[in-house]
Amino acid sequence: MRELHPKDGLRGTLKVPGDKSISHRALLFGAIAEGKTQIDGLLPAEDPVSTANCLRAMGVSISPILKGQTVEVQGVGLDGLQEPNEILNCGNSGTTMRLLLGLLVGKEGRHFVLSGDKSLCGRPMQRVGQPLKVMGAQVQGRCDGNLAPLAVYGQKLHGAVIGTPVASAQIKSAILLAALTAEGPTTVIEPAHSRDHSERMLKAFGANLEVGGEMGRHITIRPGSTLKGQSVVVPGDISSAAFWLIAGVLIPNSEITIENVGLNPTRTGILEVMEQMQANVQIINKRDIAGEPVGDLRVTTHTGPLKPFTITHEIMPRLIDEVPILTVAACFCHGESYISGASELRVKETDRLAVMTRQLSLMGAKIDEKPDGLIVHGVTKLHGSKLDSETDHRVAMSLAIASLMAKGSSTLIQSEAAAVSYPDFWKDLEDLQH
Ligand code: S3P
């Protein structure tokens, strides 16, 4: 449990930890490459550690994941993963389970069981299992194969053309990983452009991958290339920077600079929403590092009323993980903000639409919950309350920022959930207060 008090003036310069999506991929692709992969800036948090431990259980040597230290992965090649003699524990991490499914379904003759915590065992996996079955995969699980624990029996796969029902980078990446060892080419067609870290990094590792079609939504892999170990530099996670961006704009007398943030255009939807709010965010020192755009972000407190905003399905894949903190921001905008096309939020680590509505309502927020979104009626003040992250890392950090803006103190139980993606969140918050 943590006590949170209203604050005036968050000031300072900080670096947020490495991007979670890129960290998972660097470990996974490094594991199936030939030779050594060196990763700088890897996120030292529970989710990537789950990925690393699963890979270790299949014979991949990975050096300890410690803050500020280069991580070395000794790749075993495309067919080198061994059958583990234990259940692969994916913890709380959807990315670990879904990408591993794609990686393992083509490992002929080997048997794998994947499981995770209570939240992960309640999240839909058919969305990955079903397209992989089109390629010849054998995946079984509870509720007709939809829920973990999942059993995979590796098969020789064949290439296919697969249209995914939702714009999900996890589904897309699982198919691309399976395609690396299938017979014949595989094309994934997405309904909208989801984050493209897999495409960028697989190409850099030497995969024969082509992006085409309308707005780059057709991705084709031709098997036959070997992946070669690389040097990967992981930028800071914009999904973690999001908490400071909103805090900096909302909390009086604040000025926060966040250095080295990944600015991949498939991830920067929050900056466009902040433009709608007429919030002051500056991008400084924009550059490219290891195939990803990076920059520093500076925010200062907004003077005058913040404008309410509208988020629809078109932008949703580019800010999917930022909806909880944007819901907090909406509470302080002058007018009604509309969030729609967000039904995917219901199958994240928690049902984030329900949990954010429930928790922020305890603080006096006025939110109407809809099947695929929220209408947030902006108010000028929230009041402190007894809050619960309900085990969700992004909810924990969003509620913390809301508490700093409230009248009176709050308590937050299960605040330790933040460690899934941002172990130093509470320390960084303290540092910004001095
Ligand atoms: C992720 C993709 C997103 C995101 C998740 C990480 C990834 O999920 O919400 O936190 O690394 O590919 P979906 O692909 O299911 O939308």
mmCIF file of C-alpha atoms in Angstrom, residues 226-433:
data_model
loop_
_atom_site.group_PDB
_atom_site.id
_atom_site.type_symbol
_atom_site.label_atom_id
_atom_site.label_comp_id
_atom_site.label_asym_id
_atom_site.label_seq_id
_atom_site.Cartn_x
_atom_site.Cartn_y
_atom_site.Cartn_z
ATOM 1 C CA THR A 226 19.196 -17.261 -41.054
ATOM 2 C CA LEU A 227 18.988 -14.517 -38.451
ATOM 3 C CA LYS A 228 22.306 -13.080 -37.302
ATOM 4 C CA GLY A 229 22.970 -11.758 -33.784
ATOM 5 C CA GLN A 230 22.884 -7.956 -33.550
ATOM 6 C CA SER A 231 23.616 -5.028 -31.309
ATOM 7 C CA VAL A 232 20.264 -3.596 -30.177
ATOM 8 C CA VAL A 233 19.771 -0.255 -28.411
ATOM 9 C CA VAL A 234 16.375 -0.001 -26.697
ATOM 10 C CA PRO A 235 14.939 3.535 -26.435
ATOM 11 C CA GLY A 236 12.878 4.727 -23.447
ATOM 12 C CA ASP A 237 9.246 3.594 -23.434
ATOM 13 C CA ILE A 238 6.772 6.275 -24.529
ATOM 14 C CA SER A 239 4.092 4.305 -22.632
ATOM 15 C CA SER A 240 6.064 4.975 -19.413
ATOM 16 C CA ALA A 241 6.871 8.558 -20.399
ATOM 17 C CA ALA A 242 3.100 9.071 -20.793
ATOM 18 C CA PHE A 243 2.610 9.313 -17.000
ATOM 19 C CA TRP A 244 5.098 12.191 -16.728
ATOM 20 C CA LEU A 245 3.745 13.907 -19.853
ATOM 21 C CA ILE A 246 0.278 14.086 -18.318
ATOM 22 C CA ALA A 247 1.572 14.873 -14.799
ATOM 23 C CA GLY A 248 3.734 17.678 -16.169
ATOM 24 C CA VAL A 249 0.833 19.271 -17.997
ATOM 25 C CA LEU A 250 -1.685 18.934 -15.166
ATOM 26 C CA ILE A 251 0.263 19.611 -11.981
ATOM 27 C CA PRO A 252 0.836 23.321 -11.302
ATOM 28 C CA ASN A 253 4.410 24.676 -11.553
ATOM 29 C CA SER A 254 5.800 21.617 -13.295
ATOM 30 C CA GLU A 255 8.502 21.291 -15.888
ATOM 31 C CA ILE A 256 9.665 17.804 -16.812
ATOM 32 C CA THR A 257 12.140 16.702 -19.468
ATOM 33 C CA ILE A 258 12.130 13.040 -20.413
ATOM 34 C CA GLU A 259 15.245 12.052 -22.332
ATOM 35 C CA ASN A 260 15.693 9.352 -24.946
ATOM 36 C CA VAL A 261 12.051 8.414 -25.606
ATOM 37 C CA GLY A 262 11.136 6.114 -28.520
ATOM 38 C CA LEU A 263 9.067 8.104 -31.026
ATOM 39 C CA ASN A 264 8.120 5.375 -33.495
ATOM 40 C CA PRO A 265 5.080 6.839 -35.329
ATOM 41 C CA THR A 266 3.055 3.686 -34.546
ATOM 42 C CA ARG A 267 3.335 4.636 -30.848
ATOM 43 C CA THR A 268 2.979 8.429 -30.694
ATOM 44 C CA GLY A 269 -0.818 8.784 -30.699
ATOM 45 C CA ILE A 270 -0.663 10.342 -27.213
ATOM 46 C CA LEU A 271 1.245 13.351 -28.591
ATOM 47 C CA GLU A 272 -1.571 14.000 -31.065
ATOM 48 C CA VAL A 273 -4.164 13.797 -28.286
ATOM 49 C CA MET A 274 -2.101 16.226 -26.210
ATOM 50 C CA GLU A 275 -2.143 18.572 -29.207
ATOM 51 C CA GLN A 276 -5.947 18.345 -29.167
ATOM 52 C CA MET A 277 -5.789 19.276 -25.468
ATOM 53 C CA GLN A 278 -3.580 22.236 -26.480
ATOM 54 C CA ALA A 279 -1.004 20.996 -23.983
ATOM 55 C CA ASN A 280 2.552 22.177 -24.290
ATOM 56 C CA VAL A 281 4.879 19.321 -25.343
ATOM 57 C CA GLN A 282 8.174 20.020 -27.079
ATOM 58 C CA ILE A 283 10.152 17.399 -28.974
ATOM 59 C CA ILE A 284 13.860 18.145 -28.773
ATOM 60 C CA ASN A 285 16.888 16.524 -30.313
ATOM 61 C CA LYS A 286 15.040 14.080 -32.599
ATOM 62 C CA ARG A 287 17.342 11.374 -33.945
ATOM 63 C CA ASP A 288 17.424 7.756 -35.146
ATOM 64 C CA ILE A 289 19.014 5.089 -32.933
ATOM 65 C CA ALA A 290 19.345 1.483 -34.115
ATOM 66 C CA GLY A 291 16.450 1.746 -36.545
ATOM 67 C CA GLU A 292 13.979 3.529 -34.233
ATOM 68 C CA PRO A 293 13.228 7.281 -34.035
ATOM 69 C CA VAL A 294 14.084 8.770 -30.626
ATOM 70 C CA GLY A 295 13.837 12.219 -29.023
ATOM 71 C CA ASP A 296 13.615 14.113 -25.731
ATOM 72 C CA LEU A 297 10.226 15.395 -24.594
ATOM 73 C CA ARG A 298 9.701 18.502 -22.483
ATOM 74 C CA VAL A 299 6.382 19.409 -20.858
ATOM 75 C CA THR A 300 5.380 22.393 -18.802
ATOM 76 C CA THR A 301 2.198 23.020 -16.841
ATOM 77 C CA HIS A 302 -0.663 24.187 -18.973
ATOM 78 C CA THR A 303 -1.935 27.618 -18.081
ATOM 79 C CA GLY A 304 -5.649 28.071 -18.722
ATOM 80 C CA PRO A 305 -8.255 25.418 -19.434
ATOM 81 C CA LEU A 306 -7.254 22.220 -21.224
ATOM 82 C CA LYS A 307 -9.448 21.332 -24.189
ATOM 83 C CA PRO A 308 -11.358 18.028 -24.093
ATOM 84 C CA PHE A 309 -10.426 15.453 -26.758
ATOM 85 C CA THR A 310 -11.829 12.706 -28.944
ATOM 86 C CA ILE A 311 -10.139 9.354 -29.562
ATOM 87 C CA THR A 312 -11.621 6.949 -32.124
ATOM 88 C CA HIS A 313 -10.714 3.505 -33.462
ATOM 89 C CA GLU A 314 -8.374 4.984 -36.101
ATOM 90 C CA ILE A 315 -5.791 6.247 -33.645
ATOM 91 C CA MET A 316 -6.425 3.555 -30.994
ATOM 92 C CA PRO A 317 -3.591 1.129 -31.981
ATOM 93 C CA ARG A 318 -1.130 4.034 -31.663
ATOM 94 C CA LEU A 319 -2.058 4.829 -28.056
ATOM 95 C CA ILE A 320 -3.691 1.626 -26.828
ATOM 96 C CA ASP A 321 -1.618 1.452 -23.618
ATOM 97 C CA GLU A 322 -2.065 5.156 -22.864
ATOM 98 C CA VAL A 323 -5.862 5.092 -22.493
ATOM 99 C CA PRO A 324 -5.738 4.760 -18.651
ATOM 100 C CA ILE A 325 -3.555 7.868 -18.182
ATOM 101 C CA LEU A 326 -5.491 9.748 -20.887
ATOM 102 C CA THR A 327 -8.670 8.977 -18.941
ATOM 103 C CA VAL A 328 -7.079 10.719 -15.953
ATOM 104 C CA ALA A 329 -6.176 13.676 -18.191
ATOM 105 C CA ALA A 330 -9.763 13.853 -19.475
ATOM 106 C CA CYS A 331 -11.024 14.319 -15.902
ATOM 107 C CA PHE A 332 -9.204 17.676 -15.840
ATOM 108 C CA CYS A 333 -10.186 18.899 -19.315
ATOM 109 C CA HIS A 334 -12.929 21.483 -19.546
ATOM 110 C CA GLY A 335 -15.773 19.639 -21.255
ATOM 111 C CA GLU A 336 -16.580 16.126 -22.401
ATOM 112 C CA SER A 337 -13.910 13.840 -23.838
ATOM 113 C CA TYR A 338 -14.906 10.857 -25.951
ATOM 114 C CA ILE A 339 -12.977 7.595 -26.164
ATOM 115 C CA SER A 340 -14.367 4.997 -28.595
ATOM 116 C CA GLY A 341 -13.081 1.971 -30.538
ATOM 117 C CA ALA A 342 -11.456 0.843 -27.288
ATOM 118 C CA SER A 343 -13.017 -2.592 -26.697
ATOM 119 C CA GLU A 344 -9.495 -4.127 -26.785
ATOM 120 C CA LEU A 345 -8.930 -2.394 -23.431
ATOM 121 C CA ARG A 346 -11.301 -4.934 -21.901
ATOM 122 C CA VAL A 347 -8.844 -7.800 -22.549
ATOM 123 C CA LYS A 348 -5.629 -6.204 -21.303
ATOM 124 C CA GLU A 349 -4.031 -7.047 -17.917
ATOM 125 C CA THR A 350 -7.440 -6.037 -16.501
ATOM 126 C CA ASP A 351 -10.614 -4.710 -18.097
ATOM 127 C CA ARG A 352 -9.116 -1.233 -18.158
ATOM 128 C CA LEU A 353 -12.332 0.565 -19.133
ATOM 129 C CA ALA A 354 -14.161 -0.924 -16.139
ATOM 130 C CA VAL A 355 -11.270 -0.569 -13.687
ATOM 131 C CA MET A 356 -10.472 3.057 -14.548
ATOM 132 C CA THR A 357 -14.166 3.976 -14.348
ATOM 133 C CA ARG A 358 -14.556 2.193 -11.000
ATOM 134 C CA GLN A 359 -11.429 3.659 -9.403
ATOM 135 C CA LEU A 360 -11.682 7.231 -10.708
ATOM 136 C CA SER A 361 -15.385 7.342 -9.746
ATOM 137 C CA LEU A 362 -14.253 6.752 -6.135
ATOM 138 C CA MET A 363 -12.412 10.076 -6.463
ATOM 139 C CA GLY A 364 -15.510 11.871 -7.749
ATOM 140 C CA ALA A 365 -14.834 11.576 -11.502
ATOM 141 C CA LYS A 366 -17.840 11.550 -13.804
ATOM 142 C CA ILE A 367 -17.367 8.817 -16.392
ATOM 143 C CA ASP A 368 -19.949 6.966 -18.505
ATOM 144 C CA GLU A 369 -18.739 3.509 -19.431
ATOM 145 C CA LYS A 370 -19.755 2.310 -22.914
ATOM 146 C CA PRO A 371 -19.149 -1.152 -24.436
ATOM 147 C CA ASP A 372 -16.242 0.161 -26.523
ATOM 148 C CA GLY A 373 -15.160 3.287 -24.698
ATOM 149 C CA LEU A 374 -15.758 6.059 -22.202
ATOM 150 C CA ILE A 375 -17.306 9.493 -22.030
ATOM 151 C CA VAL A 376 -15.420 11.537 -19.456
ATOM 152 C CA HIS A 377 -17.076 14.661 -18.092
ATOM 153 C CA GLY A 378 -14.189 16.897 -17.098
ATOM 154 C CA VAL A 379 -14.285 18.336 -13.598
ATOM 155 C CA THR A 380 -11.831 20.658 -11.968
ATOM 156 C CA LYS A 381 -11.212 18.670 -8.765
ATOM 157 C CA LEU A 382 -11.010 15.028 -7.751
ATOM 158 C CA HIS A 383 -10.852 14.099 -4.078
ATOM 159 C CA GLY A 384 -8.487 11.663 -2.379
ATOM 160 C CA SER A 385 -9.804 8.146 -1.818
ATOM 161 C CA LYS A 386 -8.915 4.519 -1.075
ATOM 162 C CA LEU A 387 -7.778 3.182 -4.447
ATOM 163 C CA ASP A 388 -6.753 -0.193 -5.844
ATOM 164 C CA SER A 389 -4.676 -0.928 -8.956
ATOM 165 C CA GLU A 390 -6.595 -4.223 -9.191
ATOM 166 C CA THR A 391 -3.132 -5.723 -10.110
ATOM 167 C CA ASP A 392 -2.716 -3.659 -13.299
ATOM 168 C CA HIS A 393 0.598 -1.803 -13.725
ATOM 169 C CA ARG A 394 -0.742 0.960 -15.962
ATOM 170 C CA VAL A 395 -3.758 1.482 -13.693
ATOM 171 C CA ALA A 396 -1.441 1.786 -10.641
ATOM 172 C CA MET A 397 0.634 4.539 -12.253
ATOM 173 C CA SER A 398 -2.399 6.360 -13.717
ATOM 174 C CA LEU A 399 -4.115 6.443 -10.316
ATOM 175 C CA ALA A 400 -0.914 7.727 -8.723
ATOM 176 C CA ILE A 401 -0.916 10.735 -11.074
ATOM 177 C CA ALA A 402 -4.643 11.306 -10.436
ATOM 178 C CA SER A 403 -3.931 11.287 -6.672
ATOM 179 C CA LEU A 404 -1.283 14.006 -7.005
ATOM 180 C CA MET A 405 -3.979 16.244 -8.519
ATOM 181 C CA ALA A 406 -6.692 15.424 -5.970
ATOM 182 C CA LYS A 407 -7.886 17.349 -2.940
ATOM 183 C CA GLY A 408 -6.751 15.378 0.119
ATOM 184 C CA SER A 409 -4.644 12.235 0.400
ATOM 185 C CA SER A 410 -5.235 8.838 -1.209
ATOM 186 C CA THR A 411 -4.069 5.329 -0.487
ATOM 187 C CA LEU A 412 -3.279 2.919 -3.295
ATOM 188 C CA ILE A 413 -3.266 -0.800 -2.670
ATOM 189 C CA GLN A 414 -1.464 -3.232 -4.994
ATOM 190 C CA SER A 415 0.753 -0.322 -6.052
ATOM 191 C CA GLU A 416 3.599 -2.810 -6.536
ATOM 192 C CA ALA A 417 1.957 -3.809 -9.847
ATOM 193 C CA ALA A 418 3.941 -0.921 -11.424
ATOM 194 C CA ALA A 419 7.025 -3.194 -11.395
ATOM 195 C CA VAL A 420 5.651 -5.117 -14.377
ATOM 196 C CA SER A 421 6.809 -2.310 -16.687
ATOM 197 C CA TYR A 422 8.356 0.456 -14.532
ATOM 198 C CA PRO A 423 10.063 -0.733 -11.304
ATOM 199 C CA ASP A 424 11.534 2.714 -10.518
ATOM 200 C CA PHE A 425 8.280 4.616 -11.020
ATOM 201 C CA TRP A 426 7.901 5.498 -7.322
ATOM 202 C CA LYS A 427 11.528 6.560 -6.996
ATOM 203 C CA ASP A 428 11.299 8.735 -10.124
ATOM 204 C CA LEU A 429 8.157 10.334 -8.708
ATOM 205 C CA GLU A 430 9.998 11.159 -5.491
ATOM 206 C CA ASP A 431 12.977 12.569 -7.398
ATOM 207 C CA LEU A 432 10.702 14.873 -9.406
ATOM 208 C CA GLN A 433 9.270 16.282 -6.171
#
